[in-house]
mmCIF file of N, CA and C in Angstrom:
data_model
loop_
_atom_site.group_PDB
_atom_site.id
_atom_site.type_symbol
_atom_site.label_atom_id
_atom_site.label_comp_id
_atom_site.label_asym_id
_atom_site.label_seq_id
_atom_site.Cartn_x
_atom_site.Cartn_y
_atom_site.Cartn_z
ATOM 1 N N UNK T 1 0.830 -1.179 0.000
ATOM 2 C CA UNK T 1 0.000 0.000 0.000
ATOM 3 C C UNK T 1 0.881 1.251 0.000
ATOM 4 N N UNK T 2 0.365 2.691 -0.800
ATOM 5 C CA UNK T 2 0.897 3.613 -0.836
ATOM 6 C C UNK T 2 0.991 4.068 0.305
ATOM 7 N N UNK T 3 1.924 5.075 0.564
ATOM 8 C CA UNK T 3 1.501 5.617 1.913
ATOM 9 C C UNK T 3 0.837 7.134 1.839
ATOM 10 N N UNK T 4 -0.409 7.141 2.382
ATOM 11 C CA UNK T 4 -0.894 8.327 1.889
ATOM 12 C C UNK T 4 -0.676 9.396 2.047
ATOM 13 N N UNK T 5 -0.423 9.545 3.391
ATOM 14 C CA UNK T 5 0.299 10.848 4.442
ATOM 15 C C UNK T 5 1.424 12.091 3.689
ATOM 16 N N UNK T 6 2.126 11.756 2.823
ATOM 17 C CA UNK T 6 2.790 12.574 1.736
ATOM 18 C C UNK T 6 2.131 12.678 0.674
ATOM 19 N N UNK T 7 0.531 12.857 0.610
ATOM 20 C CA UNK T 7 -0.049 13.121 -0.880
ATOM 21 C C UNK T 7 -0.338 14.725 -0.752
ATOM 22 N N UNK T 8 0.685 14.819 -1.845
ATOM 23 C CA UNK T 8 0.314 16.619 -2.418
ATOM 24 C C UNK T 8 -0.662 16.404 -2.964
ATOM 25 N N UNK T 9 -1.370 16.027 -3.909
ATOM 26 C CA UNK T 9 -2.121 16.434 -4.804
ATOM 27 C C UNK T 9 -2.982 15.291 -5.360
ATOM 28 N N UNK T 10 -4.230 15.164 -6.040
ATOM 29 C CA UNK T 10 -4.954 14.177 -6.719
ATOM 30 C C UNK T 10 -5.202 14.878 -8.113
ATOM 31 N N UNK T 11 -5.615 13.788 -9.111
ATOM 32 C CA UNK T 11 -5.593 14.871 -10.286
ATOM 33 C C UNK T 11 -6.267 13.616 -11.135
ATOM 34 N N UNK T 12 -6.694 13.842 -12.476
ATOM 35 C CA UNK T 12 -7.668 13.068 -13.094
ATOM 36 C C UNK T 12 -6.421 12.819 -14.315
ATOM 37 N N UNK T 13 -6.073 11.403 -14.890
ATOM 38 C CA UNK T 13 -5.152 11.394 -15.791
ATOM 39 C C UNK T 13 -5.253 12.120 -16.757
ATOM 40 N N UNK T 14 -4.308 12.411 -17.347
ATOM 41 C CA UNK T 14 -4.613 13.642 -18.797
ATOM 42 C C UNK T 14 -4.783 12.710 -19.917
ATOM 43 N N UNK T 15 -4.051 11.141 -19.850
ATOM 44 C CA UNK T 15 -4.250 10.241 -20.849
ATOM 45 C C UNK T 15 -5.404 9.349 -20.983
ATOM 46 N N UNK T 16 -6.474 9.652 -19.696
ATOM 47 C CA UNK T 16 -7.087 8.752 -19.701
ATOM 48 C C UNK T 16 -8.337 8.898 -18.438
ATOM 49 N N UNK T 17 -9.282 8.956 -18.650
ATOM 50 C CA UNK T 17 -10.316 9.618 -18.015
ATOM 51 C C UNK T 17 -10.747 8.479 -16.564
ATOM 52 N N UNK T 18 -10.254 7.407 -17.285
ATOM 53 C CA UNK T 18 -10.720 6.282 -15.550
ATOM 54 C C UNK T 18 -9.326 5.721 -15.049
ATOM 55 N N UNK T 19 -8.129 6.872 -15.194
ATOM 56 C CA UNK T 19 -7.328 6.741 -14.179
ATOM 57 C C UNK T 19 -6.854 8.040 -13.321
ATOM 58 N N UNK T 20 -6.904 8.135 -12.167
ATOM 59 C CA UNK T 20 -6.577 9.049 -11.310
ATOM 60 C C UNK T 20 -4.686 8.995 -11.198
ATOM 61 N N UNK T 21 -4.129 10.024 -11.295
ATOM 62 C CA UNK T 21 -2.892 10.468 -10.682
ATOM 63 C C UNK T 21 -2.506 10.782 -9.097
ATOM 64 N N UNK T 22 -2.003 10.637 -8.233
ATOM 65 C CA UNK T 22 -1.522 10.525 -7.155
ATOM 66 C C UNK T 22 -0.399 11.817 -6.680
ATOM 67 N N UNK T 23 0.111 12.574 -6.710
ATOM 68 C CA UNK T 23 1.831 13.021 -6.485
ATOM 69 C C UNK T 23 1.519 12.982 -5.277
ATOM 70 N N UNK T 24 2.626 12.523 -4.582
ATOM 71 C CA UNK T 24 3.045 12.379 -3.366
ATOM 72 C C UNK T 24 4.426 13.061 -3.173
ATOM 73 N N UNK T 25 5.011 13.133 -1.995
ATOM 74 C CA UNK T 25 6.275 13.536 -1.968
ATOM 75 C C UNK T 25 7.648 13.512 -2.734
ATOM 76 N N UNK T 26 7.594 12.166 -2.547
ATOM 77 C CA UNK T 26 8.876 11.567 -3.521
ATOM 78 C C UNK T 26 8.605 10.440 -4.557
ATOM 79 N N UNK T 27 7.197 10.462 -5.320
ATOM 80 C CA UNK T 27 6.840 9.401 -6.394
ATOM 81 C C UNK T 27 5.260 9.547 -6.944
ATOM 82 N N UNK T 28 4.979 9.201 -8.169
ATOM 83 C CA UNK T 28 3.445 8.976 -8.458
ATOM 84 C C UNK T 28 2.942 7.947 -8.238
ATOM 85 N N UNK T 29 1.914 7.783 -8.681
ATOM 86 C CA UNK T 29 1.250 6.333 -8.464
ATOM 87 C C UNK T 29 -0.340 7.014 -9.344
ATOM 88 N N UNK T 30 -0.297 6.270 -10.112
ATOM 89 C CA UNK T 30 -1.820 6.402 -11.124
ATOM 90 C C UNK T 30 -2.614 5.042 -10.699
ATOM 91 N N UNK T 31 -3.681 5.180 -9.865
ATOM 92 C CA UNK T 31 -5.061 4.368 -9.667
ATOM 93 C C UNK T 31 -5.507 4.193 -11.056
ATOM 94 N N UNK T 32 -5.999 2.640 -11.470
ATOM 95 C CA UNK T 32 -6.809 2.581 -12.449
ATOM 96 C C UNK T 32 -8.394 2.426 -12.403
ATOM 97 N N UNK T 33 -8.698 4.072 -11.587
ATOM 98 C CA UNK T 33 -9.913 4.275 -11.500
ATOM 99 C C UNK T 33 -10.211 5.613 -11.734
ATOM 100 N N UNK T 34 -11.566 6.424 -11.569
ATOM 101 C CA UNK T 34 -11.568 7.216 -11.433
ATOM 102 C C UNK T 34 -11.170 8.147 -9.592
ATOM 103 N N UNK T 35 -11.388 9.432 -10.280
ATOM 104 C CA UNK T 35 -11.494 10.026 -8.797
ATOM 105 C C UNK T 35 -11.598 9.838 -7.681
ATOM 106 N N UNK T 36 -13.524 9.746 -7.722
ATOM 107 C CA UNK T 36 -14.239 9.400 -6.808
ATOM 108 C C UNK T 36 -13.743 8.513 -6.021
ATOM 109 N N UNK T 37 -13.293 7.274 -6.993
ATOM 110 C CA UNK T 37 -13.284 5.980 -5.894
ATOM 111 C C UNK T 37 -11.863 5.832 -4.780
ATOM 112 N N UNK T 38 -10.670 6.693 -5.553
ATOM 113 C CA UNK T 38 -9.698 6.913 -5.008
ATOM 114 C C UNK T 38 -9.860 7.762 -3.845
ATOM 115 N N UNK T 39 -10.910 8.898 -3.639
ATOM 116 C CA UNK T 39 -11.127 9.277 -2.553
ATOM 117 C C UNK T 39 -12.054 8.747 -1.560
ATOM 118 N N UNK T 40 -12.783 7.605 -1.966
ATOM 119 C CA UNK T 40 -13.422 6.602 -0.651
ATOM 120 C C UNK T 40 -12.523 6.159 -0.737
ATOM 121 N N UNK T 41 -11.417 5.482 -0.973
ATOM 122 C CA UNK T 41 -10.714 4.685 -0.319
ATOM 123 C C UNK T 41 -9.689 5.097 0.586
ATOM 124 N N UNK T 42 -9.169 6.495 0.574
ATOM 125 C CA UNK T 42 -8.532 6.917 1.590
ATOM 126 C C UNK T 42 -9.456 7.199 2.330
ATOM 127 N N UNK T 43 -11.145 7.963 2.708
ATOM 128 C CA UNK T 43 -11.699 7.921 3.188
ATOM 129 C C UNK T 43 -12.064 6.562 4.411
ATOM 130 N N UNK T 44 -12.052 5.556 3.817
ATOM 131 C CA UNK T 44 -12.340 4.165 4.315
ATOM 132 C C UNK T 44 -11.231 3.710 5.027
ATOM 133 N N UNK T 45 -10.378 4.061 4.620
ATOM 134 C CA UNK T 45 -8.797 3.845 5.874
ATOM 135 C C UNK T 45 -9.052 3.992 6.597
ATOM 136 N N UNK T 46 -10.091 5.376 6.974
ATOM 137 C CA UNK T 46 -10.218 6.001 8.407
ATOM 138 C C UNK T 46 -11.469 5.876 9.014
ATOM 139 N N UNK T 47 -12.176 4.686 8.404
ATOM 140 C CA UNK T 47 -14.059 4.341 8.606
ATOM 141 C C UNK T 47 -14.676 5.949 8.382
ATOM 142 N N UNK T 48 -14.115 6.410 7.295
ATOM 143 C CA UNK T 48 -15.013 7.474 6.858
ATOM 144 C C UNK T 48 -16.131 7.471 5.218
ATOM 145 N N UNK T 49 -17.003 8.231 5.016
ATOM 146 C CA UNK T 49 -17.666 8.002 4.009
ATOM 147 C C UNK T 49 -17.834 9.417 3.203
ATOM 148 N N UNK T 50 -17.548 9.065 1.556
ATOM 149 C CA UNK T 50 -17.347 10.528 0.831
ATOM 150 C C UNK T 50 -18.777 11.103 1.553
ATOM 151 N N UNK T 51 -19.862 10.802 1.390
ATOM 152 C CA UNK T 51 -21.107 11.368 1.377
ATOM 153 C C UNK T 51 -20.945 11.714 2.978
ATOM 154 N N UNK T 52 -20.402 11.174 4.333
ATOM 155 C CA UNK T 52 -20.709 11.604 5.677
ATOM 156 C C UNK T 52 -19.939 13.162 5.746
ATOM 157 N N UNK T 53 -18.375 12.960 5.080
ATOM 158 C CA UNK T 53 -17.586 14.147 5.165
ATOM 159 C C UNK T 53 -18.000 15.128 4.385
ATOM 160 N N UNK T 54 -18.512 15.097 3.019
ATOM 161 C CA UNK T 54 -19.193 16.085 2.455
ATOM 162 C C UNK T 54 -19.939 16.744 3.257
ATOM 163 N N UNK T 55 -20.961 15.968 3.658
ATOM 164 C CA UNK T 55 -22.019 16.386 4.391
ATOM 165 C C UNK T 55 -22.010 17.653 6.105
ATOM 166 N N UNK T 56 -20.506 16.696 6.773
ATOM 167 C CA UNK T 56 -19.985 17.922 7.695
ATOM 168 C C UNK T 56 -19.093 19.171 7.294
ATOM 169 N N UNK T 57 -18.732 18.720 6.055
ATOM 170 C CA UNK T 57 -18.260 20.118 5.536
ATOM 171 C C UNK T 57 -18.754 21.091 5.283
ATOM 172 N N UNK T 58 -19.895 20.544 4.497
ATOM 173 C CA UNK T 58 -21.034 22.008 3.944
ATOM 174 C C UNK T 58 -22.109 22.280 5.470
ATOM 175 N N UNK T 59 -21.737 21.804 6.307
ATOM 176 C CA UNK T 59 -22.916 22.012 7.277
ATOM 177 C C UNK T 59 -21.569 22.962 8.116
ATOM 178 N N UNK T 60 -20.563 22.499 8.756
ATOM 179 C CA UNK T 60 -19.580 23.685 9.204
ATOM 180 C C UNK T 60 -19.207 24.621 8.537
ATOM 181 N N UNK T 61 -18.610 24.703 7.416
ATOM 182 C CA UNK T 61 -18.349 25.745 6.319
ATOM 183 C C UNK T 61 -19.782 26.662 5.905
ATOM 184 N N UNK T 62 -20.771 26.082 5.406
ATOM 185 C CA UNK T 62 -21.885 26.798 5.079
ATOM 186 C C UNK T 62 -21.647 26.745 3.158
ATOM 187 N N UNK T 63 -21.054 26.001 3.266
ATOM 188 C CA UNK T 63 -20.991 26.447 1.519
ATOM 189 C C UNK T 63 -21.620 24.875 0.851
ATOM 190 N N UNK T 64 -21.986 24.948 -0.329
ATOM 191 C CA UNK T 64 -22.144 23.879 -1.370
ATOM 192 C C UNK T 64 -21.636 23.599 -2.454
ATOM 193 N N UNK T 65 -20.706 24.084 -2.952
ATOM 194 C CA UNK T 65 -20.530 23.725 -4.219
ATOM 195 C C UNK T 65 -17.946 23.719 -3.957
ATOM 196 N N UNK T 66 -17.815 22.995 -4.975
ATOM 197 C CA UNK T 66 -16.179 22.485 -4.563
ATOM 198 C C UNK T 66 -15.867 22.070 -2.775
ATOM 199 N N UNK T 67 -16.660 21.536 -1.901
ATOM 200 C CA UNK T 67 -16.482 21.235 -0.590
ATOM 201 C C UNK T 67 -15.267 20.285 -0.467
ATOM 202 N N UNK T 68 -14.365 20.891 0.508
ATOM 203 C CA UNK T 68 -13.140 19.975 0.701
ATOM 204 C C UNK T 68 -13.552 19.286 1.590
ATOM 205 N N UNK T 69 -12.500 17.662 1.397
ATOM 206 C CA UNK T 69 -12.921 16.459 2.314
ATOM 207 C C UNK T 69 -11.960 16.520 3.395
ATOM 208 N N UNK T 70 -12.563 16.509 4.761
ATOM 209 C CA UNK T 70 -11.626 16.206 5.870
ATOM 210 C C UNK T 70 -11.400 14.970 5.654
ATOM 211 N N UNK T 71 -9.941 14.105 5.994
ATOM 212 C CA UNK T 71 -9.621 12.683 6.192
ATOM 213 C C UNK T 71 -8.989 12.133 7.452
ATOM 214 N N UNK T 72 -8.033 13.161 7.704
ATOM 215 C CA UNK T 72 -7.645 13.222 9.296
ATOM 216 C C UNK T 72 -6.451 14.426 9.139
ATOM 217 N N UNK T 73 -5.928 14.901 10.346
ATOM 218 C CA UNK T 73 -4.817 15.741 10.489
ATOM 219 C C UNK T 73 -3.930 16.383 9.276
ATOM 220 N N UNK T 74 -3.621 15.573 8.316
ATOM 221 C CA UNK T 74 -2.771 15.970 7.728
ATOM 222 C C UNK T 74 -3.380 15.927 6.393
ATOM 223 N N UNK T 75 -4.633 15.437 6.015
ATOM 224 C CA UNK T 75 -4.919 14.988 4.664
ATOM 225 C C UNK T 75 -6.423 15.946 4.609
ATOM 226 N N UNK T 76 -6.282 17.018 4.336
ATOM 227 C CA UNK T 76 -7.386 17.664 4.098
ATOM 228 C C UNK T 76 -7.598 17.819 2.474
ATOM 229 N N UNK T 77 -8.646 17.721 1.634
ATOM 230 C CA UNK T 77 -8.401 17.777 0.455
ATOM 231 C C UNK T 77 -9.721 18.555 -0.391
ATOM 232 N N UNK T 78 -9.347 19.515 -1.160
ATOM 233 C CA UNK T 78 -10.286 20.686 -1.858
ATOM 234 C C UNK T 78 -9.469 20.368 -3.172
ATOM 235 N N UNK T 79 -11.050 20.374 -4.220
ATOM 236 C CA UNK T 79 -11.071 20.344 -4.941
ATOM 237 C C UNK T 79 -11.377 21.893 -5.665
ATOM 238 N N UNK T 80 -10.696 21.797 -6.761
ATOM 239 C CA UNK T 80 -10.883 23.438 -7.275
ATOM 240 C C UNK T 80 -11.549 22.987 -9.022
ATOM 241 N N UNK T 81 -11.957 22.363 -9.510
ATOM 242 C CA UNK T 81 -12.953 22.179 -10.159
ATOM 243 C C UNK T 81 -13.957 21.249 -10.220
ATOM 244 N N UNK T 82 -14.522 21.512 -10.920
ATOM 245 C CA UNK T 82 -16.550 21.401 -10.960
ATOM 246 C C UNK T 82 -16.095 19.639 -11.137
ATOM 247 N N UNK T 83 -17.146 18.944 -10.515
ATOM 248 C CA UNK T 83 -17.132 17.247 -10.751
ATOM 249 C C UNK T 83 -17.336 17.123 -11.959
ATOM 250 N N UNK T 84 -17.791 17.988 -12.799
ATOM 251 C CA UNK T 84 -18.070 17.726 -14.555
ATOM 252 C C UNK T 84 -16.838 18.313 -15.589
ATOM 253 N N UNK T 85 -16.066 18.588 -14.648
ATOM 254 C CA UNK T 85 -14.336 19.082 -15.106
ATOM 255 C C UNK T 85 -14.009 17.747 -16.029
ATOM 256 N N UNK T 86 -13.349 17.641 -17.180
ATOM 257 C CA UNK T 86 -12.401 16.423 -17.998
ATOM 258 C C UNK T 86 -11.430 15.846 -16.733
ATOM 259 N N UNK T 87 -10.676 17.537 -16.364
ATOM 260 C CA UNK T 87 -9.696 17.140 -15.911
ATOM 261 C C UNK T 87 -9.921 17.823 -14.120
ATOM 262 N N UNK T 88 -10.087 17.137 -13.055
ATOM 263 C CA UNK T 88 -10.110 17.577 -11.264
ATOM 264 C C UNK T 88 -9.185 17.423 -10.589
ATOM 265 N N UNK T 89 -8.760 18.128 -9.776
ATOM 266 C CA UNK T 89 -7.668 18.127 -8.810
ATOM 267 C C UNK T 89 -8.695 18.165 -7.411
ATOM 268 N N UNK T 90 -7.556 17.618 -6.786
ATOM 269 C CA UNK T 90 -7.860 17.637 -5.172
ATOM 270 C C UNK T 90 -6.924 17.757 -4.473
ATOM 271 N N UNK T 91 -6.573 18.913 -3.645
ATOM 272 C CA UNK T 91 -5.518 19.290 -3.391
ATOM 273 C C UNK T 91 -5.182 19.094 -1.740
ATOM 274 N N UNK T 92 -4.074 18.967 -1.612
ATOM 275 C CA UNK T 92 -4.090 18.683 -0.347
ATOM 276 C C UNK T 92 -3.252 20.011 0.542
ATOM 277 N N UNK T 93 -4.283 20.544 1.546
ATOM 278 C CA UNK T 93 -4.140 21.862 2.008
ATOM 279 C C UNK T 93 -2.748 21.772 3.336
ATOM 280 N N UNK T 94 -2.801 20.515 3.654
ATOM 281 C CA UNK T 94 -1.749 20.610 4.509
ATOM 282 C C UNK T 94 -0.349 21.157 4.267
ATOM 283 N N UNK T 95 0.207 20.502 3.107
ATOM 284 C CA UNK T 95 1.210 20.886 2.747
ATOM 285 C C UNK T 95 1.698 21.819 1.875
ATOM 286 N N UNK T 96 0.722 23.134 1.923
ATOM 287 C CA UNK T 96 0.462 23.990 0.757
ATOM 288 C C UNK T 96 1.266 25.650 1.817
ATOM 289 N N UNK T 97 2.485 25.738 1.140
ATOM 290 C CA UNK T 97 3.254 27.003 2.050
ATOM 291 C C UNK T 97 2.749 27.787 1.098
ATOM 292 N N UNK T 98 2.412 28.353 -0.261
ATOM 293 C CA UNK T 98 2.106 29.457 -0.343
ATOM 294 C C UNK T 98 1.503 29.010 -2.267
ATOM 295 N N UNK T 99 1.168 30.642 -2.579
ATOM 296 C CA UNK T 99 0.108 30.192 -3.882
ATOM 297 C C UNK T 99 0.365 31.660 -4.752
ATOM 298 N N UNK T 100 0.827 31.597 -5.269
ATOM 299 C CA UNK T 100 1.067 32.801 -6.413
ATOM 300 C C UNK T 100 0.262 32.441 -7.875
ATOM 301 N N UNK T 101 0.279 33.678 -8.490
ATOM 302 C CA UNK T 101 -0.298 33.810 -9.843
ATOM 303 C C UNK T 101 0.310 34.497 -10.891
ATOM 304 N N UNK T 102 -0.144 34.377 -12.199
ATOM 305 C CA UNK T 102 0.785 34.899 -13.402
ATOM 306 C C UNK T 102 -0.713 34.537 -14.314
ATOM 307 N N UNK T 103 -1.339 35.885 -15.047
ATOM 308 C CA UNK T 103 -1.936 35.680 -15.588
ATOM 309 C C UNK T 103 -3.271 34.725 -14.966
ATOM 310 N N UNK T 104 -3.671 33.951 -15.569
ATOM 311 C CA UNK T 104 -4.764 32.916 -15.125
ATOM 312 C C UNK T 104 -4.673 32.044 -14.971
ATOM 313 N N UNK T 105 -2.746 31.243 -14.946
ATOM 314 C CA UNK T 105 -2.522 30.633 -14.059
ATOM 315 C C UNK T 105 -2.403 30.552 -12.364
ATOM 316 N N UNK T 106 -2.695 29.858 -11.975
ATOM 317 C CA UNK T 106 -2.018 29.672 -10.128
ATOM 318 C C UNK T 106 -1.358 28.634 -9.971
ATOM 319 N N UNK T 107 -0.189 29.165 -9.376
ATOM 320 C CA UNK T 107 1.001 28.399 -9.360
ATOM 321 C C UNK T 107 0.836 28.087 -7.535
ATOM 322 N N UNK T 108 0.680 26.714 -7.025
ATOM 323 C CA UNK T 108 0.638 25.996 -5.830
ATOM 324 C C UNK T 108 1.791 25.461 -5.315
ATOM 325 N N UNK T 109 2.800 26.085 -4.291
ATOM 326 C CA UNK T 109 3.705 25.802 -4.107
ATOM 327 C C UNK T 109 3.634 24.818 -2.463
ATOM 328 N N UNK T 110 4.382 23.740 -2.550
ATOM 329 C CA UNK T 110 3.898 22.671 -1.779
ATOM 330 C C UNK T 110 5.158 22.460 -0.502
ATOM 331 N N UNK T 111 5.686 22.071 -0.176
ATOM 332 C CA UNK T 111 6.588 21.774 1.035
ATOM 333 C C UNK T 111 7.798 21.160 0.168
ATOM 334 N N UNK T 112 9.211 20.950 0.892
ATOM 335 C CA UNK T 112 10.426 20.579 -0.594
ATOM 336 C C UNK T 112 10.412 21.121 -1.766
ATOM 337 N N UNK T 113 10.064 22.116 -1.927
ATOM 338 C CA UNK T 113 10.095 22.598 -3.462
ATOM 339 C C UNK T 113 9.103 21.982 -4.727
ATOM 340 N N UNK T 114 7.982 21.574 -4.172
ATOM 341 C CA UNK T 114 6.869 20.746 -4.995
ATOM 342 C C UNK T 114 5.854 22.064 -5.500
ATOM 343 N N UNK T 115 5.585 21.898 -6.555
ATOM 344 C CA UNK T 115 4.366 23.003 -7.367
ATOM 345 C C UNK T 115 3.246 22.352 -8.308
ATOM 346 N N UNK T 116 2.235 22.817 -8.338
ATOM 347 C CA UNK T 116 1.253 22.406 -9.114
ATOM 348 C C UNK T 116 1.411 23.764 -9.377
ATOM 349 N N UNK T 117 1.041 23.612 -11.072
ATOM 350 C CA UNK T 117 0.374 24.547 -12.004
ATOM 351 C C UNK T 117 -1.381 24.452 -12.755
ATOM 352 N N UNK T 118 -2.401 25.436 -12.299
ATOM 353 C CA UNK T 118 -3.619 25.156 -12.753
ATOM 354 C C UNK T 118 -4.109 26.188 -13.125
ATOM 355 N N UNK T 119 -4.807 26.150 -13.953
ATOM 356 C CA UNK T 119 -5.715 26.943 -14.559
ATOM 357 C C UNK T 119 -6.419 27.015 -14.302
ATOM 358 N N UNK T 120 -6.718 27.925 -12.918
ATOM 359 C CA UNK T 120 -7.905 28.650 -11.605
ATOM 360 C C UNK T 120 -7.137 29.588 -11.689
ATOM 361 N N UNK T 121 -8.307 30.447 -11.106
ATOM 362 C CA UNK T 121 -8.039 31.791 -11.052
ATOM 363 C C UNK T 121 -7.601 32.126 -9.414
ATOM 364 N N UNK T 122 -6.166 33.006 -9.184
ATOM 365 C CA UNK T 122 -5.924 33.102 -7.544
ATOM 366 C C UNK T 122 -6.651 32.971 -6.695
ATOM 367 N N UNK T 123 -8.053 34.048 -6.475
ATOM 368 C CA UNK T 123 -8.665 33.567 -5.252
ATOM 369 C C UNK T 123 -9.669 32.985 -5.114
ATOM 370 N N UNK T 124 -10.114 31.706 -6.045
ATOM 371 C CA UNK T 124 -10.390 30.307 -5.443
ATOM 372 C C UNK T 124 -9.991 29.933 -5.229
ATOM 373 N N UNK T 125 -8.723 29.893 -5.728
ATOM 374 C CA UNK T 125 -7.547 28.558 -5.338
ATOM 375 C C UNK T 125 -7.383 28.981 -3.474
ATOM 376 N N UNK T 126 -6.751 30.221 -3.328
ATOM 377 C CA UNK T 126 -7.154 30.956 -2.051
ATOM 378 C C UNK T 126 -8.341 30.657 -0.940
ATOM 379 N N UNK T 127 -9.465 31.053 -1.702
ATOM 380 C CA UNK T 127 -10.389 30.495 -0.668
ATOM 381 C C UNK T 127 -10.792 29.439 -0.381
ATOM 382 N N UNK T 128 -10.492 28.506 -1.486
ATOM 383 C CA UNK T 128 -10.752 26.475 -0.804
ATOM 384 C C UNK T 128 -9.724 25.965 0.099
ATOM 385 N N UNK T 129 -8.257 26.927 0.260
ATOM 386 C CA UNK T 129 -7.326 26.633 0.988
ATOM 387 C C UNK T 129 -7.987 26.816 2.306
ATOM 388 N N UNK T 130 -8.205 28.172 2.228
ATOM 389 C CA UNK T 130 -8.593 28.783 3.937
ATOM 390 C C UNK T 130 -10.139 27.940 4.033
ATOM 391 N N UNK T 131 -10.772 27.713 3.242
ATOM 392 C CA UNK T 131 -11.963 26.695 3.927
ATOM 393 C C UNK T 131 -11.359 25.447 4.479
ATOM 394 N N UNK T 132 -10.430 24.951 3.357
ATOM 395 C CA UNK T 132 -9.556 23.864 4.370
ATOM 396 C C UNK T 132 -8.925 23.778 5.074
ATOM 397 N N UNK T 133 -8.465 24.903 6.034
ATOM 398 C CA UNK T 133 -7.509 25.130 7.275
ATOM 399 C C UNK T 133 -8.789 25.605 7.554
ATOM 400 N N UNK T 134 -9.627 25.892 7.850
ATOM 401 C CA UNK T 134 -10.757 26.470 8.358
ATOM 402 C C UNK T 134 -11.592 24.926 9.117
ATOM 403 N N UNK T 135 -11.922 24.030 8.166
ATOM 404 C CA UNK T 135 -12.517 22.431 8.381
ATOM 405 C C UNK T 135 -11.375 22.171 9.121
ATOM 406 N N UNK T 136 -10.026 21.718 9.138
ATOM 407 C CA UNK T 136 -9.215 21.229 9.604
ATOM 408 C C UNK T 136 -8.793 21.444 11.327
ATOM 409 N N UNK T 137 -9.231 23.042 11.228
ATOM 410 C CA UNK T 137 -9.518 23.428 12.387
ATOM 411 C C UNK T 137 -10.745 22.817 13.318
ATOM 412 N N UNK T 138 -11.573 23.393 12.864
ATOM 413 C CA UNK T 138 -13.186 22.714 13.489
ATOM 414 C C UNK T 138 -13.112 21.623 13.694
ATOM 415 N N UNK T 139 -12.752 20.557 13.049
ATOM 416 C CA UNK T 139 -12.217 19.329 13.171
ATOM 417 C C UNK T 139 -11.706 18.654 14.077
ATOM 418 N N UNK T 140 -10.290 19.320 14.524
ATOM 419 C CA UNK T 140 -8.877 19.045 15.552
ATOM 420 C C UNK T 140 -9.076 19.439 16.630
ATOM 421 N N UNK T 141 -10.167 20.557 17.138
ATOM 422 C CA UNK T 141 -9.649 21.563 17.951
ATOM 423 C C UNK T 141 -10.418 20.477 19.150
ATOM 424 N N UNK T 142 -10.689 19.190 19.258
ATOM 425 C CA UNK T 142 -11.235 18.631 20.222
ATOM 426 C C UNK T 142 -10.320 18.266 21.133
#
């Protein structure tokens, strides 16, 4: 098994629509599935369910639409496009030191010198972060 705890990022293959991409710290790993199922299954590591965590997200946050998934401590994950996107990311807010822009790119700079480049506009990318240190909070603070 991968180890999940170093996942920067989730992402939808660019070659291929029912395999998911992985980056982690120091390696990839492409699921030959989609999205979705890659995120119940880290979900299920932790006897959690996509539909239970959705559900406390938009009820603490107040929002509906791109809701990031709590998983535990370190694995918080916001998505910054629409589920009807070709291509979705799910980003993982823990390890996210800072987020610059150029044009209508946003450039996601990650912990070790790791970056995602996407085509969102700065402050969504911005505000699904702080909703996810925001959940992550509400979350922990027990």
């Amino acid at each position: 098994m991968t180890d999940y705890k170093d996942l920067l990022f989730i992402k939808t293959h660019e070659s291929n629509d029912s395999q998911t991409l992985c980056r982690y710290k120091t390696h990839d790993y492409v699921y030959p599935t989609v999205i979705k199922n890659v995120l119940s299954y880290y979900l299920e590591l932790h006897n959690k369910s996509l539909a239970t965590q959705t559900k406390v997200a938009k009820r603490l946050l107040d929002i509906n639409k791109l809701v990031p998934i709590y998983i535990h401590k370190e694995l918080v994950l916001f998505p910054i496009k629409q589920k009807r996107a070709p291509i979705q990311y799910y980003i993982n807010a823990h390890f996210i030191i800072g987020i610059k822009s150029k044009r209508n790119l946003s450039t996601i700079q990650f912990e070790d010198g790791h970056y995602l480049m996407v085509d969102e506009h700065f402050y969504l990318v911005l505000k699904k972060w702080k909703e996810s240190c925001a959940l992550k909070y509400l979350l922990t603070k027990n």
